Amino acid sequence: MNDDFHRPTFGSAVFYEDPRAAMEWLENAFGFARNMVISDKDGKLVHAEMRFGDGYITLGPKWADFVDIPASIGGKNTQIIHTHLDSDIDAHYARAKAAGAEILQAPEDQFYGDRTYRARDPGGHVWTFSQTVRHVSREDAEQASGLKIEGWH
């Protein structure tokens, strides 16, 4: 049985000037799927939930003084949303780029075994997408990076 209201332990909320357009863009560019859309009596989107794999995000307009949209704060982000892909990161990258994502980092293999890319959406939010392409030991990651790593499992 599929529980549409099951949520993982963590999710993220992002805010947009035009949340309905952002929702459509996230579908087209990143492959997110609408799970819930709540509109007011005038048809204005006030809250939406979207899923990707077993994760989810909520999105909507700026609704309180303690939340903001990157464009309102000089394009800065206070978080980067990380999304892990099971496969086809290069195809995902091509889809995002074709949809107009601003590419901040093209797909690149990392010392810890993931291939990652970073993109900025039209609302200014930065997203990192990764796929594990090889398994790396802690010792090999430390040697490759020059960093000391604790808690590697």
C-alpha positions as protocol buffer text, in pm:
chain_id: "A"
residue {
  index: 1
  type: MET
  ca { x: 0 y: 0 z: 0 }
}
residue {
  index: 2
  type: ASN
  ca { x: 135 y: 341 z: -96 }
}
residue {
  index: 3
  type: ASP
  ca { x: 89 y: 602 z: 178 }
}
residue {
  index: 4
  type: ASP
  ca { x: 76 y: 944 z: 11 }
}
residue {
  index: 5
  type: PHE
  ca { x: 114 y: 1113 z: 350 }
}
residue {
  index: 6
  type: HIS
  ca { x: 420 y: 917 z: 471 }
}
residue {
  index: 7
  type: ARG
  ca { x: 715 y: 1150 z: 508 }
}
residue {
  index: 8
  type: PRO
  ca { x: 1079 y: 1071 z: 570 }
}
residue {
  index: 9
  type: THR
  ca { x: 1239 y: 1207 z: 885 }
}
residue {
  index: 10
  type: PHE
  ca { x: 1373 y: 1514 z: 702 }
}
residue {
  index: 11
  type: GLY
  ca { x: 1238 y: 1732 z: 426 }
}
residue {
  index: 12
  type: SER
  ca { x: 1309 y: 2085 z: 314 }
}
residue {
  index: 13
  type: ALA
  ca { x: 1090 y: 2387 z: 246 }
}
residue {
  index: 14
  type: VAL
  ca { x: 1172 y: 2636 z: -30 }
}
residue {
  index: 15
  type: PHE
  ca { x: 1000 y: 2965 z: -109 }
}
residue {
  index: 16
  type: TYR
  ca { x: 938 y: 3131 z: -444 }
}
residue {
  index: 17
  type: GLU
  ca { x: 793 y: 3452 z: -585 }
}
residue {
  index: 18
  type: ASP
  ca { x: 577 y: 3238 z: -816 }
}
residue {
  index: 19
  type: PRO
  ca { x: 546 y: 2897 z: -647 }
}
residue {
  index: 20
  type: ARG
  ca { x: 315 y: 2751 z: -913 }
}
residue {
  index: 21
  type: ALA
  ca { x: 569 y: 2826 z: -1187 }
}
residue {
  index: 22
  type: ALA
  ca { x: 847 y: 2689 z: -962 }
}
residue {
  index: 23
  type: MET
  ca { x: 653 y: 2368 z: -911 }
}
residue {
  index: 24
  type: GLU
  ca { x: 615 y: 2319 z: -1286 }
}
residue {
  index: 25
  type: TRP
  ca { x: 983 y: 2397 z: -1341 }
}
residue {
  index: 26
  type: LEU
  ca { x: 1093 y: 2148 z: -1072 }
}
residue {
  index: 27
  type: GLU
  ca { x: 883 y: 1882 z: -1248 }
}
residue {
  index: 28
  type: ASN
  ca { x: 1030 y: 1954 z: -1590 }
}
residue {
  index: 29
  type: ALA
  ca { x: 1391 y: 2016 z: -1493 }
}
residue {
  index: 30
  type: PHE
  ca { x: 1455 y: 1784 z: -1201 }
}
residue {
  index: 31
  type: GLY
  ca { x: 1179 y: 1523 z: -1230 }
}
residue {
  index: 32
  type: PHE
  ca { x: 1003 y: 1605 z: -903 }
}
residue {
  index: 33
  type: ALA
  ca { x: 642 y: 1483 z: -875 }
}
residue {
  index: 34
  type: ARG
  ca { x: 350 y: 1673 z: -726 }
}
residue {
  index: 35
  type: ASN
  ca { x: 210 y: 1509 z: -416 }
}
residue {
  index: 36
  type: MET
  ca { x: -16 y: 1780 z: -277 }
}
residue {
  index: 37
  type: VAL
  ca { x: -113 y: 2128 z: -397 }
}
residue {
  index: 38
  type: ILE
  ca { x: -318 y: 2365 z: -181 }
}
residue {
  index: 39
  type: SER
  ca { x: -465 y: 2681 z: -334 }
}
residue {
  index: 40
  type: ASP
  ca { x: -667 y: 2963 z: -183 }
}
residue {
  index: 41
  type: LYS
  ca { x: -1014 y: 3067 z: -305 }
}
residue {
  index: 42
  type: ASP
  ca { x: -854 y: 3280 z: -579 }
}
residue {
  index: 43
  type: GLY
  ca { x: -647 y: 2987 z: -712 }
}
residue {
  index: 44
  type: LYS
  ca { x: -319 y: 3116 z: -567 }
}
residue {
  index: 45
  type: LEU
  ca { x: -86 y: 2836 z: -458 }
}
residue {
  index: 46
  type: VAL
  ca { x: -25 y: 2861 z: -84 }
}
residue {
  index: 47
  type: HIS
  ca { x: 147 y: 2525 z: -18 }
}
residue {
  index: 48
  type: ALA
  ca { x: 267 y: 2230 z: -223 }
}
residue {
  index: 49
  type: GLU
  ca { x: 453 y: 1909 z: -156 }
}
residue {
  index: 50
  type: MET
  ca { x: 667 y: 1737 z: -415 }
}
residue {
  index: 51
  type: ARG
  ca { x: 843 y: 1402 z: -403 }
}
residue {
  index: 52
  type: PHE
  ca { x: 1162 y: 1270 z: -548 }
}
residue {
  index: 53
  type: GLY
  ca { x: 1254 y: 911 z: -466 }
}
residue {
  index: 54
  type: ASP
  ca { x: 1179 y: 865 z: -97 }
}
residue {
  index: 55
  type: GLY
  ca { x: 1234 y: 1234 z: -17 }
}
residue {
  index: 56
  type: TYR
  ca { x: 1012 y: 1538 z: -35 }
}
residue {
  index: 57
  type: ILE
  ca { x: 1011 y: 1915 z: -36 }
}
residue {
  index: 58
  type: THR
  ca { x: 744 y: 2166 z: 43 }
}
residue {
  index: 59
  type: LEU
  ca { x: 719 y: 2490 z: -147 }
}
residue {
  index: 60
  type: GLY
  ca { x: 514 y: 2802 z: -144 }
}
residue {
  index: 61
  type: PRO
  ca { x: 530 y: 3180 z: -132 }
}
residue {
  index: 62
  type: LYS
  ca { x: 709 y: 3382 z: 133 }
}
residue {
  index: 63
  type: TRP
  ca { x: 456 y: 3371 z: 415 }
}
residue {
  index: 64
  type: ALA
  ca { x: 636 y: 3507 z: 723 }
}
residue {
  index: 65
  type: ASP
  ca { x: 912 y: 3753 z: 812 }
}
residue {
  index: 66
  type: PHE
  ca { x: 1152 y: 3473 z: 908 }
}
residue {
  index: 67
  type: VAL
  ca { x: 1152 y: 3312 z: 560 }
}
residue {
  index: 68
  type: ASP
  ca { x: 1280 y: 3460 z: 238 }
}
residue {
  index: 69
  type: ILE
  ca { x: 1352 y: 3401 z: -128 }
}
residue {
  index: 70
  type: PRO
  ca { x: 1717 y: 3405 z: -248 }
}
residue {
  index: 71
  type: ALA
  ca { x: 1648 y: 3695 z: -486 }
}
residue {
  index: 72
  type: SER
  ca { x: 1536 y: 3903 z: -187 }
}
residue {
  index: 73
  type: ILE
  ca { x: 1871 y: 3853 z: -12 }
}
residue {
  index: 74
  type: GLY
  ca { x: 2111 y: 3913 z: -298 }
}
residue {
  index: 75
  type: GLY
  ca { x: 2089 y: 3560 z: -438 }
}
residue {
  index: 76
  type: LYS
  ca { x: 2244 y: 3405 z: -126 }
}
residue {
  index: 77
  type: ASN
  ca { x: 2134 y: 3063 z: -4 }
}
residue {
  index: 78
  type: THR
  ca { x: 2125 y: 2955 z: 359 }
}
residue {
  index: 79
  type: GLN
  ca { x: 2099 y: 2592 z: 251 }
}
residue {
  index: 80
  type: ILE
  ca { x: 2184 y: 2378 z: -48 }
}
residue {
  index: 81
  type: ILE
  ca { x: 1940 y: 2098 z: -111 }
}
residue {
  index: 82
  type: HIS
  ca { x: 2117 y: 1768 z: -172 }
}
residue {
  index: 83
  type: THR
  ca { x: 1937 y: 1503 z: -376 }
}
residue {
  index: 84
  type: HIS
  ca { x: 2078 y: 1156 z: -425 }
}
residue {
  index: 85
  type: LEU
  ca { x: 2006 y: 977 z: -752 }
}
residue {
  index: 86
  type: ASP
  ca { x: 2011 y: 601 z: -797 }
}
residue {
  index: 87
  type: SER
  ca { x: 2123 y: 620 z: -1160 }
}
residue {
  index: 88
  type: ASP
  ca { x: 2165 y: 832 z: -1475 }
}
residue {
  index: 89
  type: ILE
  ca { x: 2314 y: 1147 z: -1323 }
}
residue {
  index: 90
  type: ASP
  ca { x: 2446 y: 1261 z: -1660 }
}
residue {
  index: 91
  type: ALA
  ca { x: 2098 y: 1228 z: -1814 }
}
residue {
  index: 92
  type: HIS
  ca { x: 1952 y: 1416 z: -1514 }
}
residue {
  index: 93
  type: TYR
  ca { x: 2210 y: 1690 z: -1566 }
}
residue {
  index: 94
  type: ALA
  ca { x: 2124 y: 1714 z: -1938 }
}
residue {
  index: 95
  type: ARG
  ca { x: 1753 y: 1742 z: -1854 }
}
residue {
  index: 96
  type: ALA
  ca { x: 1814 y: 2017 z: -1597 }
}
residue {
  index: 97
  type: LYS
  ca { x: 2042 y: 2209 z: -1832 }
}
residue {
  index: 98
  type: ALA
  ca { x: 1791 y: 2182 z: -2119 }
}
residue {
  index: 99
  type: ALA
  ca { x: 1519 y: 2319 z: -1887 }
}
residue {
  index: 100
  type: GLY
  ca { x: 1729 y: 2629 z: -1817 }
}
residue {
  index: 101
  type: ALA
  ca { x: 1895 y: 2544 z: -1486 }
}
residue {
  index: 102
  type: GLU
  ca { x: 2198 y: 2761 z: -1419 }
}
residue {
  index: 103
  type: ILE
  ca { x: 2478 y: 2508 z: -1393 }
}
residue {
  index: 104
  type: LEU
  ca { x: 2718 y: 2594 z: -1111 }
}
residue {
  index: 105
  type: GLN
  ca { x: 2921 y: 2273 z: -1143 }
}
residue {
  index: 106
  type: ALA
  ca { x: 2904 y: 2020 z: -1426 }
}
residue {
  index: 107
  type: PRO
  ca { x: 2900 y: 1650 z: -1331 }
}
residue {
  index: 108
  type: GLU
  ca { x: 3231 y: 1556 z: -1174 }
}
residue {
  index: 109
  type: ASP
  ca { x: 3357 y: 1249 z: -988 }
}
residue {
  index: 110
  type: GLN
  ca { x: 3436 y: 1319 z: -621 }
}
residue {
  index: 111
  type: PHE
  ca { x: 3703 y: 1165 z: -397 }
}
residue {
  index: 112
  type: TYR
  ca { x: 3436 y: 998 z: -182 }
}
residue {
  index: 113
  type: GLY
  ca { x: 3289 y: 797 z: -472 }
}
residue {
  index: 114
  type: ASP
  ca { x: 2996 y: 1011 z: -586 }
}
residue {
  index: 115
  type: ARG
  ca { x: 2950 y: 1195 z: -913 }
}
residue {
  index: 116
  type: THR
  ca { x: 2788 y: 1533 z: -848 }
}
residue {
  index: 117
  type: TYR
  ca { x: 2662 y: 1846 z: -1017 }
}
residue {
  index: 118
  type: ARG
  ca { x: 2517 y: 2171 z: -883 }
}
residue {
  index: 119
  type: ALA
  ca { x: 2244 y: 2382 z: -1036 }
}
residue {
  index: 120
  type: ARG
  ca { x: 2052 y: 2697 z: -946 }
}
residue {
  index: 121
  type: ASP
  ca { x: 1679 y: 2704 z: -1018 }
}
residue {
  index: 122
  type: PRO
  ca { x: 1499 y: 3016 z: -1149 }
}
residue {
  index: 123
  type: GLY
  ca { x: 1405 y: 3109 z: -791 }
}
residue {
  index: 124
  type: GLY
  ca { x: 1771 y: 3117 z: -691 }
}
residue {
  index: 125
  type: HIS
  ca { x: 1780 y: 2794 z: -486 }
}
residue {
  index: 126
  type: VAL
  ca { x: 2093 y: 2583 z: -525 }
}
residue {
  index: 127
  type: TRP
  ca { x: 2057 y: 2206 z: -565 }
}
residue {
  index: 128
  type: THR
  ca { x: 2330 y: 1941 z: -554 }
}
residue {
  index: 129
  type: PHE
  ca { x: 2258 y: 1612 z: -728 }
}
residue {
  index: 130
  type: SER
  ca { x: 2479 y: 1309 z: -671 }
}
residue {
  index: 131
  type: GLN
  ca { x: 2503 y: 945 z: -763 }
}
residue {
  index: 132
  type: THR
  ca { x: 2737 y: 691 z: -604 }
}
residue {
  index: 133
  type: VAL
  ca { x: 2953 y: 561 z: -888 }
}
residue {
  index: 134
  type: ARG
  ca { x: 3213 y: 370 z: -687 }
}
residue {
  index: 135
  type: HIS
  ca { x: 3261 y: 257 z: -330 }
}
residue {
  index: 136
  type: VAL
  ca { x: 3559 y: 412 z: -155 }
}
residue {
  index: 137
  type: SER
  ca { x: 3713 y: 323 z: 180 }
}
residue {
  index: 138
  type: ARG
  ca { x: 3766 y: 591 z: 442 }
}
residue {
  index: 139
  type: GLU
  ca { x: 4141 y: 547 z: 407 }
}
residue {
  index: 140
  type: ASP
  ca { x: 4129 y: 595 z: 30 }
}
residue {
  index: 141
  type: ALA
  ca { x: 3906 y: 902 z: 69 }
}
residue {
  index: 142
  type: GLU
  ca { x: 4145 y: 1051 z: 325 }
}
residue {
  index: 143
  type: GLN
  ca { x: 4443 y: 985 z: 100 }
}
residue {
  index: 144
  type: ALA
  ca { x: 4271 y: 1133 z: -206 }
}
residue {
  index: 145
  type: SER
  ca { x: 4146 y: 1443 z: -24 }
}
residue {
  index: 146
  type: GLY
  ca { x: 4415 y: 1511 z: 233 }
}
residue {
  index: 147
  type: LEU
  ca { x: 4139 y: 1541 z: 494 }
}
residue {
  index: 148
  type: LYS
  ca { x: 4084 y: 1352 z: 820 }
}
residue {
  index: 149
  type: ILE
  ca { x: 3745 y: 1180 z: 812 }
}
residue {
  index: 150
  type: GLU
  ca { x: 3559 y: 1054 z: 1119 }
}
residue {
  index: 151
  type: GLY
  ca { x: 3246 y: 842 z: 1123 }
}
residue {
  index: 152
  type: TRP
  ca { x: 3285 y: 688 z: 778 }
}
residue {
  index: 153
  type: HIS
  ca { x: 3066 y: 375 z: 766 }
}
